[in-house]
Amino acid sequence: MSRASIRKEKSFFTKTILPFLAEAQSLCYNQVVMNKTILVLNAGSSSLKFSLLDEKTHAAVISGAAERLGADDAFITIKFNGEKKQMPLAGNKDHTAAIAKLMDELDQRGLKSSIEAVGHRVLHGGAKLTKSMLIDQSVIDEIERCSDLGPLHNPANLKGIYAVQEVMPHIPQVAVFDTAFHQTMPAKAYRYAVPEEWYSKYHVRRYGFHGTSYQYVTRRAAELLGQAPEKTNLVIAHIGNGASVAAIKNGQSVDTSMGLTPLEGLVMGTRAGSLDPAIIPFMMKKLGKTVEEILHDLNHKSGLLGISGISNDHRTLEDTVANNKEGKERAQLALEMSSYRLAKYVAAMMVALPRVDALVFTAGIGEHAAGFRRDVVKNLEVFGYKVDDKLNNAMPGKNNKEGLISQADCPKILVISTNEELMIAEETEELVKK
């Protein structure tokens, strides 16, 4: 081919093909913008996670988090089109500032006008808020009344709600409660053996948490097993910094490890989990602390952190043990206590079911810590459970690979990537359309 011909083709490509591709890309982008979206918010005391989901495809259009809210170095991270952008927050550097900055970023990308509604993850709904609800003043008041049951989360969740009211006052908001999925538990599972007045007057009972995760994982597990959710029985372990386990009978929760608050149950990142309640007044006397201070220690200074003295991060403890670092013995004990406690609770959850179609691991540690899963299952070999090491070590793999990790001819064990944002978006969309 001559140089003249090459120049001619290059000119044609530059003047004709590239503009066409650019226009096509623009049309595709605008099509995404034209679709309605649901903004999902998960507000913590000093953080705000967000995800904007396309209403039709449920794909995340944009996501990210604001962190260190209230501090001078507060910042927000935006993930869009495969790129990550981190920016400092201005003004008060609080939840409202984070929402305002997010709205500016969405507006610049032509996405703000696509928001149909905002769905909030709210930890505790108490005895009255037993299902997802459109947010009005009465719902806000009830969430506030439940704050003593969820002191670490409900006030933060309200911050997110107030921030949206200030920045987007006309957008409908929906509260999706962590406790709602467990409303199907029978009284024998949710009641405590305490004086009747404690329950009838003060609503002291087991509520359970991680409900949106259990709801999604139940549906996904049924798909992988080729069964209808309403005919599926599971024991699901949601293991992250906060951790719980639940028994799912015919697609519904019938028991779970967390109780009146998220403190009960498993050994967690910084939470002690279940313990003898007499320890509280005992340590109050020994340390000269108030009940609030002792509860703070049980919520923030216990669990993996308290046992190891190193970290609440499971990965840090595994690295300490694997590389024989200082503190190995305590780190090893923390991991052993965590896996042993979970195995005991898994066995307890089986009592609530006519059969177990699968044991399921999900959430950060449950999805990614192959060694932890192996250790848990070793404690369950009496029930016939055995891990296939090759399958187990491959999870989650690329693209959040999920599926079986059990040996052939053994009871099924699954790893499933949870998707709480999707459940919140679906609940929000359904309520708004109604």
XYZ file of C-alpha atoms in Angstrom:
434
model
C 0.000 0.000 0.000
C 1.393 3.421 -0.986
C 1.999 6.241 1.474
C -0.697 8.257 -0.284
C -3.206 5.440 0.273
C -2.219 5.175 3.929
C -2.666 8.927 4.389
C -6.046 8.765 2.669
C -7.278 5.913 4.934
C -5.925 7.646 8.051
C -7.776 10.827 7.041
C -11.000 8.850 6.479
C -10.621 7.158 9.881
C -9.909 10.455 11.645
C -12.656 12.489 9.967
C -15.386 9.837 9.686
C -14.895 6.782 11.899
C -13.677 8.482 15.098
C -16.536 11.037 15.189
C -18.994 8.198 14.566
C -17.554 6.162 17.464
C -17.587 9.206 19.713
C -21.226 9.876 18.859
C -22.118 6.220 19.461
C -20.358 6.306 22.818
C -22.225 9.480 23.703
C -25.541 7.908 22.740
C -24.796 4.857 24.894
C -23.820 7.098 27.806
C -26.938 9.199 27.439
C -29.017 6.034 27.382
C -27.606 5.128 30.796
C -28.411 8.624 32.026
C -31.974 8.408 30.691
C -32.744 5.291 32.748
C -34.165 5.900 36.195
C -31.847 5.106 39.098
C -32.063 4.310 42.811
C -29.479 5.817 45.154
C -28.583 3.426 47.985
C -27.005 4.896 51.118
C -25.433 3.161 54.113
C -24.480 5.785 56.694
C -22.070 5.077 59.526
C -21.079 7.379 62.370
C -18.138 8.766 60.376
C -18.725 7.276 56.931
C -21.236 7.127 54.103
C -21.231 4.356 51.518
C -23.263 4.916 48.367
C -24.209 3.188 45.150
C -26.354 4.436 42.257
C -28.138 1.494 40.647
C -29.783 1.453 37.238
C -33.450 0.651 37.817
C -33.705 -1.636 34.781
C -30.416 -3.531 34.866
C -29.620 -3.114 38.595
C -26.011 -2.457 37.573
C -24.052 0.042 39.664
C -23.649 3.217 37.590
C -21.539 4.940 40.213
C -20.411 3.996 43.725
C -18.025 5.001 46.464
C -17.769 6.210 50.041
C -17.189 9.276 52.147
C -14.866 8.632 55.075
C -13.578 10.360 58.238
C -16.696 12.530 58.316
C -16.510 15.201 60.993
C -12.703 15.316 60.832
C -10.531 17.874 59.085
C -9.250 15.297 56.611
C -12.703 14.033 55.533
C -12.794 12.888 51.921
C -15.031 11.217 49.361
C -14.097 8.539 46.817
C -16.103 8.144 43.598
C -15.899 5.077 41.332
C -17.233 5.678 37.815
C -16.516 3.991 34.467
C -13.695 1.949 35.950
C -11.926 4.994 37.367
C -11.537 6.063 40.993
C -11.480 9.705 42.058
C -10.734 10.892 45.621
C -11.548 14.426 46.752
C -11.432 16.309 50.080
C -14.709 17.558 51.521
C -15.280 21.245 52.137
C -17.493 23.114 54.597
C -18.676 21.199 57.662
C -17.192 17.948 56.328
C -20.201 16.043 57.653
C -22.847 13.769 56.127
C -24.644 16.730 54.544
C -21.398 17.900 52.967
C -20.778 14.398 51.640
C -24.280 14.187 50.117
C -23.899 17.663 48.598
C -20.552 16.726 47.042
C -22.010 13.482 45.712
C -24.895 15.422 44.141
C -22.418 17.809 42.472
C -20.512 14.866 41.014
C -23.716 13.222 39.802
C -24.904 16.492 38.281
C -21.633 16.917 36.357
C -22.137 13.450 34.858
C -25.785 14.052 33.984
C -26.947 11.505 36.569
C -28.587 13.584 39.276
C -31.874 13.986 37.421
C -32.133 10.216 36.981
C -32.578 9.559 40.718
C -36.111 8.330 41.380
C -35.679 7.558 45.089
C -33.135 7.020 47.856
C -32.976 3.767 49.826
C -31.319 3.731 53.250
C -29.973 0.766 55.143
C -31.243 1.241 58.713
C -30.000 -1.113 61.383
C -32.793 -1.382 63.943
C -36.525 -1.107 63.403
C -37.501 -2.266 66.879
C -40.919 -3.774 67.525
C -42.910 -1.431 65.250
C -40.856 -0.991 62.064
C -41.058 -4.585 60.851
C -40.805 -4.012 57.092
C -39.330 -1.545 54.622
C -41.161 1.767 54.746
C -41.427 5.101 52.941
C -39.812 7.636 55.236
C -42.013 10.284 56.828
C -41.778 12.034 60.175
C -43.450 9.178 62.048
C -40.872 6.712 60.693
C -38.032 9.065 61.606
C -39.423 9.407 65.137
C -39.583 5.628 65.540
C -36.028 5.155 64.243
C -34.932 7.696 66.836
C -36.794 5.791 69.566
C -34.902 2.636 68.528
C -31.530 4.338 68.865
C -30.937 2.879 72.320
C -31.188 -0.569 70.692
C -28.769 0.376 67.915
C -26.654 3.171 69.423
C -23.785 2.711 66.969
C -25.910 2.676 63.824
C -29.387 4.242 64.075
C -28.151 7.794 64.817
C -25.772 7.500 61.859
C -28.551 6.169 59.624
C -30.638 9.203 60.579
C -27.773 11.501 59.586
C -27.998 10.093 56.071
C -31.762 10.615 55.974
C -31.487 14.222 57.220
C -28.711 14.959 54.739
C -30.860 13.833 51.794
C -33.802 15.863 53.112
C -31.612 18.950 53.110
C -29.997 18.448 49.708
C -32.902 16.762 47.822
C -36.076 17.585 49.815
C -38.514 16.365 47.144
C -36.963 12.933 46.520
C -38.836 10.051 48.223
C -36.772 8.052 50.721
C -37.190 4.472 51.915
C -35.847 2.821 55.070
C -34.852 -0.837 54.670
C -34.324 -2.403 58.087
C -31.710 -5.018 58.950
C -34.178 -6.495 61.418
C -37.123 -6.880 59.022
C -36.113 -10.202 57.412
C -36.082 -11.920 60.808
C -39.694 -11.069 61.652
C -40.671 -14.612 60.605
C -38.866 -16.162 63.574
C -41.178 -18.083 65.929
C -41.518 -17.003 69.558
C -39.462 -19.965 70.765
C -36.515 -18.521 68.818
C -36.873 -14.792 69.425
C -37.978 -14.758 73.083
C -35.539 -14.612 75.984
C -36.231 -16.477 79.235
C -36.705 -13.248 81.194
C -39.644 -11.787 83.161
C -42.702 -11.355 80.936
C -42.836 -7.613 81.570
C -39.399 -7.202 79.993
C -40.881 -8.452 76.731
C -44.451 -7.109 76.867
C -43.547 -3.621 78.104
C -39.964 -3.080 76.937
C -39.829 -5.375 73.871
C -36.752 -7.267 75.031
C -36.368 -10.008 72.407
C -34.038 -11.256 69.718
C -34.359 -9.112 66.584
C -31.485 -10.314 64.400
C -29.527 -8.301 61.846
C -27.869 -8.507 58.389
C -31.391 -9.069 57.062
C -30.857 -7.625 53.576
C -27.803 -9.846 53.129
C -29.695 -12.962 54.225
C -32.565 -12.054 51.918
C -30.285 -11.806 48.892
C -28.161 -14.857 49.723
C -31.250 -17.003 50.295
C -32.533 -16.144 46.827
C -29.135 -16.654 45.192
C -28.494 -19.970 46.971
C -31.838 -21.292 45.773
C -30.859 -20.371 42.205
C -27.514 -22.174 42.484
C -29.219 -25.225 43.972
C -31.936 -25.234 41.305
C -34.702 -24.924 43.885
C -37.523 -22.534 44.629
C -36.619 -20.215 47.549
C -39.796 -21.197 49.386
C -38.615 -24.812 49.384
C -34.993 -24.106 50.361
C -33.452 -24.710 53.799
C -30.090 -23.138 54.593
C -27.659 -22.243 57.330
C -26.047 -18.963 56.259
C -22.952 -17.471 57.886
C -22.561 -13.741 57.218
C -18.983 -13.180 58.367
C -17.452 -9.724 58.230
C -16.229 -7.330 60.910
C -19.758 -7.803 62.207
C -20.849 -11.430 61.986
C -23.939 -13.554 62.436
C -25.455 -16.847 61.361
C -29.079 -17.640 60.505
C -31.316 -20.642 59.913
C -33.492 -20.296 56.798
C -36.522 -22.613 56.566
C -38.493 -22.584 53.322
C -36.903 -19.267 52.416
C -37.678 -17.561 55.728
C -35.608 -16.779 58.807
C -36.469 -19.006 61.761
C -33.458 -18.330 64.011
C -30.331 -16.198 64.141
C -27.374 -15.524 66.416
C -27.618 -11.751 66.990
C -30.155 -10.600 69.542
C -31.618 -7.422 71.022
C -28.508 -5.703 69.653
C -25.691 -6.789 67.309
C -23.494 -7.607 70.316
C -24.843 -11.126 70.870
C -23.575 -14.234 69.109
C -20.308 -14.812 67.271
C -16.808 -13.534 67.975
C -16.545 -10.463 65.740
C -13.940 -7.878 64.807
C -14.315 -5.765 67.944
C -17.460 -7.264 69.530
C -17.269 -9.945 72.203
C -20.347 -11.880 71.117
C -22.235 -14.008 73.648
C -20.918 -14.079 77.205
C -22.107 -14.542 80.776
C -24.024 -11.315 81.586
C -22.700 -11.458 85.148
C -19.326 -10.444 83.692
C -20.666 -6.903 83.255
C -21.279 -5.999 86.944
C -18.192 -8.026 87.908
C -15.919 -5.915 85.688
C -17.704 -2.700 86.650
C -16.588 -3.308 90.223
C -13.086 -4.430 89.278
C -12.402 -1.520 86.896
C -14.556 1.164 88.488
C -16.344 1.701 85.187
C -19.954 2.524 84.362
C -22.193 0.113 82.474
C -21.872 2.340 79.397
C -18.085 2.121 79.562
C -18.161 -1.664 79.910
C -20.557 -1.948 76.952
C -18.222 0.279 74.958
C -15.376 -2.134 75.724
C -17.512 -5.110 74.694
C -18.472 -3.422 71.414
C -15.200 -1.717 70.480
C -12.300 -3.373 72.313
C -13.216 -7.053 72.327
C -13.589 -9.777 69.679
C -10.579 -10.457 67.479
C -8.997 -7.201 68.610
C -9.374 -7.962 72.294
C -8.111 -11.540 72.050
C -5.180 -10.858 69.738
C -4.145 -7.453 71.036
C -3.085 -6.751 67.452
C -5.983 -6.041 65.125
C -9.645 -6.625 64.374
C -8.689 -7.342 60.743
C -8.831 -11.049 59.935
C -6.193 -10.646 57.215
C -3.715 -9.074 59.629
C -4.119 -11.953 62.065
C -3.683 -14.564 59.324
C -0.531 -12.785 58.160
C 0.806 -12.677 61.730
C 0.335 -16.436 62.105
C 1.571 -17.373 58.628
C 4.764 -15.325 58.931
C 5.485 -16.125 62.577
C 5.334 -12.465 63.587
C 5.273 -11.091 67.111
C 1.956 -11.875 68.775
C 1.460 -15.089 66.776
C 0.100 -17.099 69.724
C -2.648 -14.636 70.569
C -3.496 -14.123 66.908
C -3.802 -17.894 66.478
C -6.085 -18.116 69.517
C -8.304 -15.337 68.141
C -8.721 -17.180 64.829
C -9.392 -20.500 66.557
C -11.989 -18.996 68.892
C -13.713 -17.293 65.970
C -13.965 -20.422 63.810
C -14.934 -22.654 66.773
C -17.707 -20.300 67.923
C -19.120 -20.143 64.405
C -19.100 -23.945 64.074
C -21.026 -24.239 67.350
C -23.650 -21.770 66.134
C -23.943 -23.506 62.758
C -24.673 -26.751 64.585
C -27.242 -24.978 66.763
C -29.024 -23.526 63.706
C -29.479 -27.021 62.247
C -31.911 -27.787 65.081
C -34.387 -25.334 63.537
C -34.459 -27.072 60.124
C -35.993 -30.286 58.749
C -32.904 -30.651 56.541
C -29.982 -28.488 55.410
C -29.789 -28.022 51.644
C -26.539 -26.078 51.996
C -24.231 -24.352 54.440
C -23.443 -20.917 52.963
C -20.546 -18.537 53.644
C -20.941 -14.874 52.672
C -19.703 -11.295 53.409
C -16.074 -10.126 53.535
C -14.434 -12.898 55.559
C -16.950 -15.541 54.540
C -16.314 -14.857 50.858
C -12.544 -14.381 50.884
C -10.951 -16.255 53.803
C -10.444 -19.801 52.514
C -8.448 -20.828 55.583
C -11.180 -19.643 57.914
C -13.845 -21.590 56.002
C -11.662 -24.695 56.138
C -11.204 -24.371 59.910
C -14.933 -23.908 60.507
C -15.840 -26.947 58.429
C -13.242 -29.119 60.210
C -15.276 -28.591 63.362
C -18.374 -29.788 61.492
C -17.008 -33.062 60.122
C -19.178 -34.953 62.614
C -22.094 -33.901 60.378
C -20.328 -35.118 57.237
C -19.157 -31.713 55.981
C -15.825 -31.682 54.142
C -14.147 -28.968 52.088
C -12.653 -29.580 48.660
C -9.360 -27.687 49.074
C -9.013 -26.883 45.376
C -12.515 -25.434 45.113
C -12.222 -23.658 48.458
C -8.925 -21.955 47.585
C -10.356 -20.774 44.245
C -13.146 -18.780 45.895
C -14.165 -16.100 45.248
C -11.762 -15.923 42.304
C -12.223 -13.584 39.368
C -15.485 -11.688 38.969
C -16.635 -12.765 42.435
C -16.849 -16.409 41.403
C -19.257 -18.305 43.632
C -20.464 -21.850 44.036
C -19.729 -25.158 45.734
C -16.612 -25.747 47.828
C -17.658 -29.094 49.350
C -16.304 -32.507 48.430
C -18.404 -34.712 46.194
C -20.958 -36.905 48.006
C -20.762 -34.652 51.090
C -23.357 -32.137 52.347
C -23.240 -29.015 50.189
C -21.200 -25.952 51.144
C -21.535 -22.756 49.101
C -19.706 -19.447 48.891
C -21.934 -16.594 47.695
C -21.087 -12.918 47.166
C -23.734 -10.921 48.986
C -25.413 -7.885 47.418
C -27.204 -5.824 50.044
C -27.339 -2.773 47.759
C -29.436 -4.686 45.229
C -31.969 -5.738 47.861
C -32.255 -2.189 49.195
C -32.733 -0.854 45.649
C -35.430 -3.422 44.866
C -37.314 -2.728 48.111
C -37.082 1.021 47.472
C -38.279 0.731 43.886
C -41.241 -1.427 44.871
C -42.426 0.943 47.590
C -42.019 4.060 45.434
C -43.988 2.532 42.573
C -46.779 1.510 44.934
